[in-house]
CSV table of C-alpha atoms in Angstrom, one decimal:
chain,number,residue,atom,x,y,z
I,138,UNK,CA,-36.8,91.3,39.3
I,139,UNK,CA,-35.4,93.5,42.0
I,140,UNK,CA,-32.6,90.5,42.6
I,141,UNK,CA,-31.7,90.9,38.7
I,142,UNK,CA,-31.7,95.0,39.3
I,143,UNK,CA,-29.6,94.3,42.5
I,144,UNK,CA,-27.3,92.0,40.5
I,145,UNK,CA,-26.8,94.4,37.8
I,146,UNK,CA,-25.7,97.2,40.3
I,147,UNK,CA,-23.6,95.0,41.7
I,148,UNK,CA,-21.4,94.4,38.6
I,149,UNK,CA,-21.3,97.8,37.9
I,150,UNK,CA,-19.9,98.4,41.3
I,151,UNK,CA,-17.2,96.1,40.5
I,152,UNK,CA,-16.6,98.3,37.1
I,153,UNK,CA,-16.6,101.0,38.9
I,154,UNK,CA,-13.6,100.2,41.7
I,155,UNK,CA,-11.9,98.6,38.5
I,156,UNK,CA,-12.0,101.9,37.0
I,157,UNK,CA,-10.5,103.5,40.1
I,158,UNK,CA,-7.5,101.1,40.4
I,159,UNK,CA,-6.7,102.0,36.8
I,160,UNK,CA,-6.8,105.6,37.3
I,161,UNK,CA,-4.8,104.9,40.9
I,162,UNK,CA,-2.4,103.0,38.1
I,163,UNK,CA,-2.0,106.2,35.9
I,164,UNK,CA,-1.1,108.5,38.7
I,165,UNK,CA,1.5,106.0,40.2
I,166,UNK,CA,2.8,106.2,36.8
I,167,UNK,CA,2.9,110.1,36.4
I,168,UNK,CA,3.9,111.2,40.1
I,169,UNK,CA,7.7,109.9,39.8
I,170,UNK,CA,7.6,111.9,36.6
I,171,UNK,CA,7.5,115.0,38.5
I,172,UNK,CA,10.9,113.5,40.2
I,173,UNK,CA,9.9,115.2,43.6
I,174,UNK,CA,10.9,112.3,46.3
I,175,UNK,CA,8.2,113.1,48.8
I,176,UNK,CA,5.8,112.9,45.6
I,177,UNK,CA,7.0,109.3,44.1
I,178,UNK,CA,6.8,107.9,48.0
I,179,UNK,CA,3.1,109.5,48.2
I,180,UNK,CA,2.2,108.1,44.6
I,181,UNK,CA,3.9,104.8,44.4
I,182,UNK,CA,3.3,103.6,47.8
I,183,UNK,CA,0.9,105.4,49.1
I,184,UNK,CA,-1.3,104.6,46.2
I,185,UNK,CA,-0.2,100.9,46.0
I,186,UNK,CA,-1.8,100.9,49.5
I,187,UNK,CA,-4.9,102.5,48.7
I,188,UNK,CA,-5.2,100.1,45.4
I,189,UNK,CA,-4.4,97.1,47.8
I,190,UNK,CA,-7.0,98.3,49.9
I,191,UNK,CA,-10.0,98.5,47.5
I,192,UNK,CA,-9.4,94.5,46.2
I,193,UNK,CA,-8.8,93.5,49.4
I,194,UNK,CA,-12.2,95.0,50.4
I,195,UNK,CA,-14.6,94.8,47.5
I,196,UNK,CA,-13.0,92.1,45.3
I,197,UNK,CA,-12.0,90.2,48.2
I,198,UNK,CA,-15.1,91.1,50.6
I,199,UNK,CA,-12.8,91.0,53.8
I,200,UNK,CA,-15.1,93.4,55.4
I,201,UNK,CA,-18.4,90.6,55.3
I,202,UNK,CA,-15.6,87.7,56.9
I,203,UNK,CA,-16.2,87.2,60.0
I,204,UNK,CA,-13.9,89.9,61.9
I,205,UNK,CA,-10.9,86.7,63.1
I,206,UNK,CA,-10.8,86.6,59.6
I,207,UNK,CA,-8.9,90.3,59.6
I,208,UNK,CA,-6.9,89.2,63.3
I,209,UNK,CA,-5.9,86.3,61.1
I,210,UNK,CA,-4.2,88.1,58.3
I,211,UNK,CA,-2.8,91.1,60.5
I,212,UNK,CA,-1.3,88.4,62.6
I,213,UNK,CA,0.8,87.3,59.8
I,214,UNK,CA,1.6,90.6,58.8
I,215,UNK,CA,2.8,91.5,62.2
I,216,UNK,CA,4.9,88.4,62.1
I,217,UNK,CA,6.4,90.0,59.0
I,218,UNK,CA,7.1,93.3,61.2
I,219,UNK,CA,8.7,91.4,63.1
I,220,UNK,CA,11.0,89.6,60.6
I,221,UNK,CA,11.7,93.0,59.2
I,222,UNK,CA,12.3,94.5,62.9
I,223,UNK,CA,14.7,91.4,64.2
I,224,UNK,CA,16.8,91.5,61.0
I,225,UNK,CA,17.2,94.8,59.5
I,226,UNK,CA,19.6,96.4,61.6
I,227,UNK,CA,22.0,93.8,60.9
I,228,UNK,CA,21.6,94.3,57.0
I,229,UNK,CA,21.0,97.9,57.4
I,230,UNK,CA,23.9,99.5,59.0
I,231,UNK,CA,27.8,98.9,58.8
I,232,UNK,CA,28.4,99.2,62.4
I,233,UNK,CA,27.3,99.0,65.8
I,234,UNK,CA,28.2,99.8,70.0
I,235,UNK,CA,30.3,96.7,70.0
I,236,UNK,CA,30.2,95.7,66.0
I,237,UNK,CA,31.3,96.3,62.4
I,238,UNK,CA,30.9,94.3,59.8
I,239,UNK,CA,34.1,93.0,57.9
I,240,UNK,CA,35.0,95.4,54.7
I,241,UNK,CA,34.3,93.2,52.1
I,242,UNK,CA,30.7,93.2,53.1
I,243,UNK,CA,30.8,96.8,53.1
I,244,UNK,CA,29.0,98.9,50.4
I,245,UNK,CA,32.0,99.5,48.1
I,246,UNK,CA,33.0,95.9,47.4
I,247,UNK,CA,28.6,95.4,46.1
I,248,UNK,CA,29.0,98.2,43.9
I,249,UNK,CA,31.9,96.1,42.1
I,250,UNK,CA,31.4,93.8,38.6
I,251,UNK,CA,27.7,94.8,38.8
I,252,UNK,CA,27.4,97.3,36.4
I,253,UNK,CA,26.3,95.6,32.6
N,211,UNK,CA,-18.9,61.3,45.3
N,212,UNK,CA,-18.9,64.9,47.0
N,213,UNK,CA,-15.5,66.3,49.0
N,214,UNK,CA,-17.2,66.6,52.5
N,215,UNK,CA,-15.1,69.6,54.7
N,216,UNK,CA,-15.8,72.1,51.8
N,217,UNK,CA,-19.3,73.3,52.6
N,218,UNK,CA,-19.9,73.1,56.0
N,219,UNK,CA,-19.3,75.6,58.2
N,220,UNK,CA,-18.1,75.3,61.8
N,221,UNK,CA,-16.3,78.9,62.3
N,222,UNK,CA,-18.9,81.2,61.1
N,223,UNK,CA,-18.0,80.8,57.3
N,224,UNK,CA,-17.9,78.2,54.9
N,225,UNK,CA,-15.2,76.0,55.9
N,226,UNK,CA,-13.4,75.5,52.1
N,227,UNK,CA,-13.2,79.9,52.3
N,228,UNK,CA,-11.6,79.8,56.1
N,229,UNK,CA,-8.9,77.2,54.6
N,230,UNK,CA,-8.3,80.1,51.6
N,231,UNK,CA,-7.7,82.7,54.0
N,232,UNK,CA,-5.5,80.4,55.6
N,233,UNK,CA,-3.5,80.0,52.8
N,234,UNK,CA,-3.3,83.6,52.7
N,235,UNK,CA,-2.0,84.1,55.7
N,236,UNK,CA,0.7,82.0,54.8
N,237,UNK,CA,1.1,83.8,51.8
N,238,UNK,CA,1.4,87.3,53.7
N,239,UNK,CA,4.4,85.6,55.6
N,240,UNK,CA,5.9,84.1,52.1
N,241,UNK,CA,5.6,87.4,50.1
N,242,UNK,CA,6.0,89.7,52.9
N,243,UNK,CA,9.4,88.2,54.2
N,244,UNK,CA,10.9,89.0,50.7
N,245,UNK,CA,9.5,91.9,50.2
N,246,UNK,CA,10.7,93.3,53.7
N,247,UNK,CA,14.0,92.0,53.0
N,248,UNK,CA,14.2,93.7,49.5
N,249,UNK,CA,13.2,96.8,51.5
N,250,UNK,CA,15.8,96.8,53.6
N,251,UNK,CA,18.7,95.9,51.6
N,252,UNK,CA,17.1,98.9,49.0
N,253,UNK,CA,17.7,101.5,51.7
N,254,UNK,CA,20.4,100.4,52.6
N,255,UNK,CA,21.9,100.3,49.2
N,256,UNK,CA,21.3,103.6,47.3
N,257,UNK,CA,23.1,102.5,44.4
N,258,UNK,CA,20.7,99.7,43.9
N,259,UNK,CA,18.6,102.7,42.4
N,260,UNK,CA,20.8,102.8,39.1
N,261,UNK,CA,19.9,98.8,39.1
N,262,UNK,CA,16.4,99.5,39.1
N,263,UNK,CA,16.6,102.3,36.3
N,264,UNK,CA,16.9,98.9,34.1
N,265,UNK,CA,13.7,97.9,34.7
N,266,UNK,CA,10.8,98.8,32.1
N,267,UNK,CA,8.0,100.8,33.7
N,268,UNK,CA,6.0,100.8,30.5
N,269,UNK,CA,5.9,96.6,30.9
N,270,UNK,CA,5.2,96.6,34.3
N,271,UNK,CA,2.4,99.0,34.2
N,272,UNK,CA,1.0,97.3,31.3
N,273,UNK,CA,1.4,94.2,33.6
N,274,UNK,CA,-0.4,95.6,36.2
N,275,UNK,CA,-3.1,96.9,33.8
N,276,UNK,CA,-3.6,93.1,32.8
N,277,UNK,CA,-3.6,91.7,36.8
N,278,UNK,CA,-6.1,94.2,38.1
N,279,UNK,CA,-8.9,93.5,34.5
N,280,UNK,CA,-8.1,89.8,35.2
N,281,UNK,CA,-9.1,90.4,38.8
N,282,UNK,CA,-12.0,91.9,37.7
N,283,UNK,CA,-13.3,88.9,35.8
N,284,UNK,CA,-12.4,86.7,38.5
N,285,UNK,CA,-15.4,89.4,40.5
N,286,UNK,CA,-17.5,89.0,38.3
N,287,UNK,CA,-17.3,85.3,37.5
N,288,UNK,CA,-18.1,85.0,41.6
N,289,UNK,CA,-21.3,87.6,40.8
N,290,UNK,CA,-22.3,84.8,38.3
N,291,UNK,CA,-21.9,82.0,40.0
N,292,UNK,CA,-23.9,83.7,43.4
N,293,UNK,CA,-27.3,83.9,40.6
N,294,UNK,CA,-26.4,80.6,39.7
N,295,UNK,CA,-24.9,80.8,36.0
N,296,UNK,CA,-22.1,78.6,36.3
N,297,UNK,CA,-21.6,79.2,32.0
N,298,UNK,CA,-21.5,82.9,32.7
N,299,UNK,CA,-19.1,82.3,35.7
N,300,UNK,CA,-16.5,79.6,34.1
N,301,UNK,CA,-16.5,82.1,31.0
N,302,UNK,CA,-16.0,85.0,33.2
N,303,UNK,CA,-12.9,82.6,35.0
N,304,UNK,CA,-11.6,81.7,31.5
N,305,UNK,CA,-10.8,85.2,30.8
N,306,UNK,CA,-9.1,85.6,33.9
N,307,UNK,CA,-6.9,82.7,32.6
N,308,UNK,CA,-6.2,84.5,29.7
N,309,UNK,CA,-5.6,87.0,31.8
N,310,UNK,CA,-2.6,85.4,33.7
N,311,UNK,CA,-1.3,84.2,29.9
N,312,UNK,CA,-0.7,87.4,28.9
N,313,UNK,CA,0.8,88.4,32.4
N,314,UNK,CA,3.2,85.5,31.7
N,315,UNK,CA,4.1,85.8,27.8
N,316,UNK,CA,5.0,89.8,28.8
N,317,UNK,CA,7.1,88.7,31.7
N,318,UNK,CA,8.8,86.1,29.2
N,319,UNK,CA,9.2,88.8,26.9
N,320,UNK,CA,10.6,91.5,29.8
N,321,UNK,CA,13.1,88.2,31.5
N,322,UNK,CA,14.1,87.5,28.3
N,323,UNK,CA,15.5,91.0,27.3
N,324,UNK,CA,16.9,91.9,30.5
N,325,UNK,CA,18.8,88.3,30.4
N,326,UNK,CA,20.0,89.4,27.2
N,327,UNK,CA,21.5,92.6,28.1
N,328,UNK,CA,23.2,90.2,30.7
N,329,UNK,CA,20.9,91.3,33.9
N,330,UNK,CA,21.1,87.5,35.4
N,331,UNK,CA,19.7,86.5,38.7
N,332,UNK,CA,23.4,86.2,39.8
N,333,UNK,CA,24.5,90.2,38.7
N,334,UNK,CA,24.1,91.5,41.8
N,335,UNK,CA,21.6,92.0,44.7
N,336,UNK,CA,18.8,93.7,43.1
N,337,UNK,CA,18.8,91.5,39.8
N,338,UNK,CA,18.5,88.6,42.7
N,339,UNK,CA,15.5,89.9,44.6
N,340,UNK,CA,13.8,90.9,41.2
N,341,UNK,CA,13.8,87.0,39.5
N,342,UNK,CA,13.2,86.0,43.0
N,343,UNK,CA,10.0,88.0,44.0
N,344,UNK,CA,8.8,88.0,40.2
N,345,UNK,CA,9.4,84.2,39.8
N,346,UNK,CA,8.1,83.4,43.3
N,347,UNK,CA,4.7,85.8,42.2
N,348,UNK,CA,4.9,84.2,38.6
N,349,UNK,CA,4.6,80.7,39.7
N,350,UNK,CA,1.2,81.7,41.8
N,351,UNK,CA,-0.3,83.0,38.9
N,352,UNK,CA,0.4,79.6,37.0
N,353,UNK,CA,-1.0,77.7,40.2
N,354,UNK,CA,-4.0,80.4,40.2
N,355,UNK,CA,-4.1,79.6,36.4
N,356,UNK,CA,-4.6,75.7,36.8
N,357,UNK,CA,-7.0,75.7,39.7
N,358,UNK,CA,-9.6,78.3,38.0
N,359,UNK,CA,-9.2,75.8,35.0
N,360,UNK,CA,-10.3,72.9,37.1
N,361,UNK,CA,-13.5,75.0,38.8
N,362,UNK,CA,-14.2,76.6,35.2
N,363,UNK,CA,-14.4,73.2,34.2
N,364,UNK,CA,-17.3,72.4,36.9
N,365,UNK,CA,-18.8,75.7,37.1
N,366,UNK,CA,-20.0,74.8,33.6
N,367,UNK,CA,-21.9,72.0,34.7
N,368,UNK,CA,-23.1,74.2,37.2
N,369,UNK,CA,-21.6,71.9,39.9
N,370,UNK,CA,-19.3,72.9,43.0
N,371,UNK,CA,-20.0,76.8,42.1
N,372,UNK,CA,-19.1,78.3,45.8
N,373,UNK,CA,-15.5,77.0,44.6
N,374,UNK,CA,-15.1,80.0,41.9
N,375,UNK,CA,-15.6,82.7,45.0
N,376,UNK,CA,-12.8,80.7,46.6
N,377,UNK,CA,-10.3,80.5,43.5
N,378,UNK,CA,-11.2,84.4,43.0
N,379,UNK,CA,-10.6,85.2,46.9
N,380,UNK,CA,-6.5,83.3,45.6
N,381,UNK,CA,-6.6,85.6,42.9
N,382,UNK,CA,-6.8,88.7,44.1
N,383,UNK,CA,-4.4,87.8,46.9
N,384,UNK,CA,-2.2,87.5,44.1
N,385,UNK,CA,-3.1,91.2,42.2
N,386,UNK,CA,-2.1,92.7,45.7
N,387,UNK,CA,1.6,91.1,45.8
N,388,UNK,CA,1.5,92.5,42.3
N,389,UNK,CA,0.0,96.2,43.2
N,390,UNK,CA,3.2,95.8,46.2
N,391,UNK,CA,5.8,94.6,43.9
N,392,UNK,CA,4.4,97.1,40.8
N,393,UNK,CA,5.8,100.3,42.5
N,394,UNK,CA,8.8,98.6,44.5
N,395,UNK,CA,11.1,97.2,41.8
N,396,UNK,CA,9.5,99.6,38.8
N,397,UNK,CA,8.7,102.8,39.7
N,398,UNK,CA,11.1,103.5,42.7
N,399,UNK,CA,14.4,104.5,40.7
């Protein structure tokens, strides 16, 4: 009997965080209407993070893994980091100390033939 | 005759959920390497922001409405099938397949008007990264689709149950690449 009470809780705890992430979903939604920049990065990322956080720790239950579990994961996220870290300054800016990149790769020529 | 390196456990856990989170660390390098390369080429391309104003918020959210109630079922199918109703739990994992249909016929419906208004994979940058990080995330949620079928299909019997927390663990992996890409090629315009 107290298993069944336990069990009932426990869906109702999932409810409730599903509840949350759709209330998360309407802010997301609303803050970019306000068309303050500071506000859509705090709403649409920010909150993506917080959303991400909640299935990844009651849906998912990564916080009862054993803790390698979370060294596992972050390890491939830092590997990502690192992707992001070894190749963005190559995509992200037109020129360098000893660099520039040719003008057709320049952001002028993307902007051409693009618009529909 | 019963798969043997499923159940046992010689790290702590089961050894069929370490091989999951394997797959989703994987997964983080998969998803994460395009979505740090959108990123970049994003900020480094302001105009990509009127390319994004072609996107439909109202689908996405809607899509993202469906993701996080058919991660929700997948929950509580695993809540089932830890009491032991595997009925309960393969009904539970059916209507997270349902779940990831509807995902799918509204992204049909989305790719198929934006193709018509001629936004093609090959249009420009952004159109690129959008088919590619939506197709690459759609085609998990029809692999997600056909494994919970096969452990809905045992759970029923009541057999090989600690499989539907393992399919839901998959799942959810996939709602989160959704909850990243949601605000990323929607709502950022």
């Amino acid at each position: 009997m107290a298993d069944h009470a336990h069990e009932e809780h426990s869906e109702q705890h999932y409810i409730r965080i599903w509840a949350i992430l759709l209330a998360l979903l309407v802010v997301s939604i609303l803050g970019p209407m306000l068309e303050i920049q500071a506000v859509t990065l705090v709403t649409a990322f920010g909150i993506a993070l917080v959303k991400a956080y909640l299935v990844v720790k009651h849906f998912m239950h990564l916080n009862v893994q054993p803790q390698y579990v979370t060294y596992l994961l972050a390890t491939a996220l830092v590997f990502m980091l690192l992707l992001f870290a070894g190749t963005a300054p190559d995509v992200m800016k037109w020129e360098g100390q000893h660099w520039s990149k040719p003008a057709n790769e320049r952001p002028a020529s993307d902007a051409g033939g693009s618009h529909h | 005759m019963r798969p043997i390196a499923n159940t046992r456990s010689a790290a702590g856990i089961p050894t069929g959920r370490l091989a999951v989170w394997w797959v989703l660390a994987s997964e983080i390098v998969i998803f994460g390497g395009i979505l740090a390369s959108y990123i970049m080429n994003r900020l480094s391309h302001d105009w990509w922001a009127d390319y994004a104003a072609n996107t439909s918020t109202p689908i996405g959210a809607f899509n993202t409405f469906v993701l996080l109630t058919s991660s929700l079922s997948a929950v509580l199918a695993h809540a089932a099938a830890e009491r032991g109703d595997g009925k309960l739990a393969a009904r539970r994992l059916l209507y997270t397949i349902a779940g990831g249909g509807v995902f799918l016929c509204v992204k049909a419906y989305e790719w198929t008007m934006e193709i018509s208004h001629g936004f093609t994979i090959s249009a420009n940058g952004f159109w690129s990264f959008y088919y590619t990080a939506a197709g690459v995330h759609a085609s998990h949620v029809i692999a997600g689709m056909i494994l919970m079928a096969f452990v809905a299909r045992d759970a029923a019997k009541n057999a090989e149950l600690h499989r539907v927390e393992l399919v839901g663990i998959y799942w959810h992996f996939v709602d989160v690449v959704w909850i990243f890409l949601f605000p990323l090629l929607y709502i950022a315009k």
